[in-house]
Amino acid sequence: MAEINVDYTEVIGKRTECPEGCGLCCLCQPEVLADEIPFFRKNFPKDLTVSKGPEPYSALALKKGVGSCVFLNERRCRVYSDRPAYCRQFPYHIYVGDKVKVELDLSCRGAWTGKGADAEAEARETVSRAYPRIRKASREAGEVYSQFYRNCMEAGVMRDPEDLRRSVIENIEGFTDLAYLGKVMDMTMMEPAVTLNGIGTDSPADREEIGEAAMDAAMESMEADDPVNAPVYCDEDWNWNIFLADREADRIDRFILDDRGDLTEKGSARISEIGIRPPETGGREVLRDYILTLNGRESFLGNVFSLMDANGYEDDMSNAYYGCLCTTILDILWRASMLDHFMGTGMGERGMREAIIFFDMDRLDAPTIGAFV
Ligand code: SF4
Ligand code: SF4
């Protein structure tokens, strides 16, 4: 049987560690695979449950239904040697789309220190453990992607994704500029098929219009009715922050989730006061690197394709790709502005890193036509 080609470029040369006191990944309800269920059913029957959401799966229970996994005690795992496969995999994600790619979750603070284990070696080990699941998902994804490309051809909206990626790399500085992002967003709405040639950053950004688009993007997850669906940001002091927004009330509340699963309010702000600000010195470079990471991710492409499918193939792939990328960048910039408002993290290197830490796990909820396995 042919080997599956796996793309490790995102992890090559990186290191990861797991500093004490974090536990962020134990806030994601871990799926329990079929062959892991007997162990938990026999030893911890009350702690095995079914996840909430549109596609329920067997999972470990959360404290009070919203907190961390029940097995997290003083930010350490009580069943470490028997923890589920998905816990072992973190901070790596294996995405199976048209191609198979390993991603490094940048919400993990241990991925930013430059210390610890060799990420490529860990990723290869992770892939070898998950190989049967990858093989099964590849077969399914192959059919889905073939149908998707056929639909694009029939609708006349097909582009070569590699050309789109190359064009982003060639224009990467523009994507860190508010005026450029605003122009590209406008073009994706007005022109049948956008190319990036000749788009300048000479005119000033329409901050109000861009700010609206950025807030819309960020609110998609922060307007959650249930804190269990809201994104969590693990800050520099290892606090688990949850931000819940209410646009009608023009209010965003900051809570800290504690180890017992209780929420304590830590302040609020008027959404309209936050606005959007551009990245500053140092922050621009961090943002640029992250855009390049997104641009290389198969899961990002899978998200664009899923949106095209949901919109009935009305948009050219170039418009969908650039539009989705701009929206994502604006979401990150808005989050950076919000974190600065609450915590004074700024819009430089530190502020942009914190916004990416806040964002990178949240994006896993975006619909895609492939799958994380
Ligand atoms: S998110 Fe990263 S640093 Fe935090 S507990 Fe998980 S692996 Fe460790
Ligand atoms: S089983 Fe352990 S590693 Fe997995 S989520 Fe629970 S506490 Fe964290």
Coordinates of N, CA, C and O in Angstrom, one line a residue, residues 3-10 93-103 123 126-128 130-131 133-139 141-142 145 165 296-299 370-373:
E3 N 2.6 4.8 0.6 CA 2.8 5.6 1.8 C 2.1 7.0 1.6 O 2.0 7.5 0.5
I4 N 1.6 7.6 2.6 CA 0.9 8.9 2.5 C 2.0 9.9 2.7 O 2.8 9.9 3.7
N5 N 2.0 10.9 1.8 CA 3.0 12.0 2.0 C 2.5 13.0 3.0 O 1.4 13.5 2.9
V6 N 3.4 13.2 4.0 CA 3.0 14.2 5.0 C 3.9 15.4 5.0 O 5.1 15.3 4.9
D7 N 3.3 16.6 5.1 CA 4.0 17.8 5.0 C 4.4 18.2 6.5 O 3.5 18.5 7.3
Y8 N 5.7 18.3 6.8 CA 6.1 18.7 8.1 C 6.7 20.1 8.2 O 7.3 20.5 9.2
T9 N 6.6 20.8 7.1 CA 7.3 22.1 7.0 C 7.0 23.0 8.2 O 7.9 23.8 8.6
E10 N 5.8 23.0 8.7 CA 5.4 23.9 9.7 C 6.2 23.7 11.1 O 6.3 24.5 11.9
H93 N -1.4 19.1 15.4 CA -2.7 18.7 14.7 C -2.3 18.2 13.4 O -1.5 18.7 12.6
I94 N -3.0 17.1 13.0 CA -2.8 16.5 11.7 C -4.0 16.8 10.9 O -5.1 16.4 11.3
Y95 N -3.8 17.6 9.9 CA -5.0 17.9 9.0 C -4.9 17.1 7.7 O -3.9 17.1 7.0
V96 N -6.1 16.4 7.5 CA -6.1 15.7 6.2 C -7.1 16.4 5.3 O -8.3 16.4 5.5
G97 N -6.5 16.9 4.3 CA -7.3 17.6 3.2 C -6.9 17.0 1.9 O -6.8 15.8 1.8
D98 N -6.7 17.8 0.9 CA -6.1 17.4 -0.4 C -4.7 16.8 -0.1 O -4.3 15.8 -0.8
K99 N -4.0 17.4 0.9 CA -2.7 16.8 1.3 C -2.8 16.7 2.8 O -3.8 17.2 3.4
V100 N -1.8 16.0 3.4 CA -1.8 15.8 4.8 C -0.7 16.7 5.4 O 0.4 16.7 4.9
K101 N -1.1 17.5 6.4 CA -0.1 18.4 6.9 C -0.1 18.4 8.5 O -1.2 18.3 9.1
V102 N 1.0 18.5 9.1 CA 1.1 18.7 10.5 C 1.2 20.1 10.9 O 2.0 20.9 10.3
E103 N 0.3 20.6 11.8 CA 0.3 22.0 12.2 C 0.8 22.0 13.7 O 0.6 21.1 14.4
A123 N 6.4 15.4 16.0 CA 5.4 15.3 15.0 C 5.4 14.0 14.2 O 4.3 13.4 13.9
T126 N 3.9 11.4 16.3 CA 2.5 11.6 16.4 C 1.8 11.0 15.1 O 0.8 10.3 15.2
V127 N 2.4 11.3 14.0 CA 1.8 10.8 12.7 C 1.9 9.3 12.7 O 0.9 8.6 12.3
S128 N 3.0 8.7 13.1 CA 3.1 7.2 13.1 C 2.0 6.6 14.0 O 1.4 5.6 13.6
A130 N -0.9 7.9 14.6 CA -2.2 8.2 14.0 C -2.4 7.6 12.6 O -3.4 7.9 12.0
Y131 N -1.5 6.8 12.2 CA -1.5 6.5 10.7 C -2.8 5.8 10.2 O -3.3 6.2 9.2
R133 N -5.8 6.2 11.3 CA -6.8 7.3 11.2 C -6.5 8.2 10.0 O -7.4 8.6 9.3
I134 N -5.2 8.5 9.7 CA -4.9 9.3 8.6 C -5.3 8.6 7.3 O -5.8 9.2 6.4
R135 N -5.0 7.3 7.2 CA -5.3 6.6 6.0 C -6.8 6.6 5.7 O -7.2 6.9 4.6
K136 N -7.6 6.4 6.7 CA -9.0 6.3 6.5 C -9.5 7.7 6.1 O -10.3 7.9 5.2
A137 N -9.1 8.8 6.8 CA -9.5 10.1 6.5 C -9.1 10.6 5.1 O -9.8 11.3 4.4
S138 N -7.9 10.1 4.7 CA -7.4 10.5 3.4 C -8.3 9.9 2.3 O -8.6 10.6 1.3
R139 N -8.8 8.7 2.4 CA -9.7 8.1 1.4 C -10.9 9.0 1.3 O -11.4 9.4 0.3
A141 N -11.3 12.2 2.4 CA -11.0 13.5 1.9 C -10.8 13.5 0.4 O -11.2 14.5 -0.3
G142 N -10.2 12.5 -0.2 CA -9.9 12.4 -1.6 C -11.2 12.6 -2.4 O -11.3 13.3 -3.4
Y145 N -12.6 16.2 -2.0 CA -11.9 17.3 -2.7 C -12.1 17.1 -4.2 O -12.2 18.1 -4.9
R165 N -1.4 31.0 -3.1 CA -0.4 31.1 -2.0 C 0.8 31.9 -2.4 O 1.3 32.7 -1.6
G296 N 0.2 28.6 4.4 CA 0.8 27.3 4.1 C -0.1 26.2 4.7 O 0.2 25.0 4.4
R297 N -1.1 26.5 5.4 CA -1.9 25.5 6.1 C -3.0 24.9 5.2 O -3.8 25.7 4.7
E298 N -3.0 23.6 5.1 CA -4.1 22.9 4.3 C -5.5 23.2 5.0 O -6.5 23.3 4.4
S299 N -5.5 23.3 6.3 CA -6.7 23.5 7.0 C -7.3 24.9 6.7 O -8.5 25.1 6.6
G370 N -12.0 19.2 4.8 CA -11.2 18.1 5.3 C -11.4 17.8 6.7 O -12.4 18.2 7.3
A371 N -10.4 17.2 7.4 CA -10.6 16.9 8.8 C -9.3 16.9 9.6 O -8.3 16.5 9.1
F372 N -9.4 17.3 10.9 CA -8.3 17.0 11.8 C -8.5 15.6 12.3 O -9.6 15.2 12.7
V373 N -7.4 14.9 12.3 CA -7.5 13.5 12.8 C -6.6 13.3 14.0 O -5.6 14.0 14.2

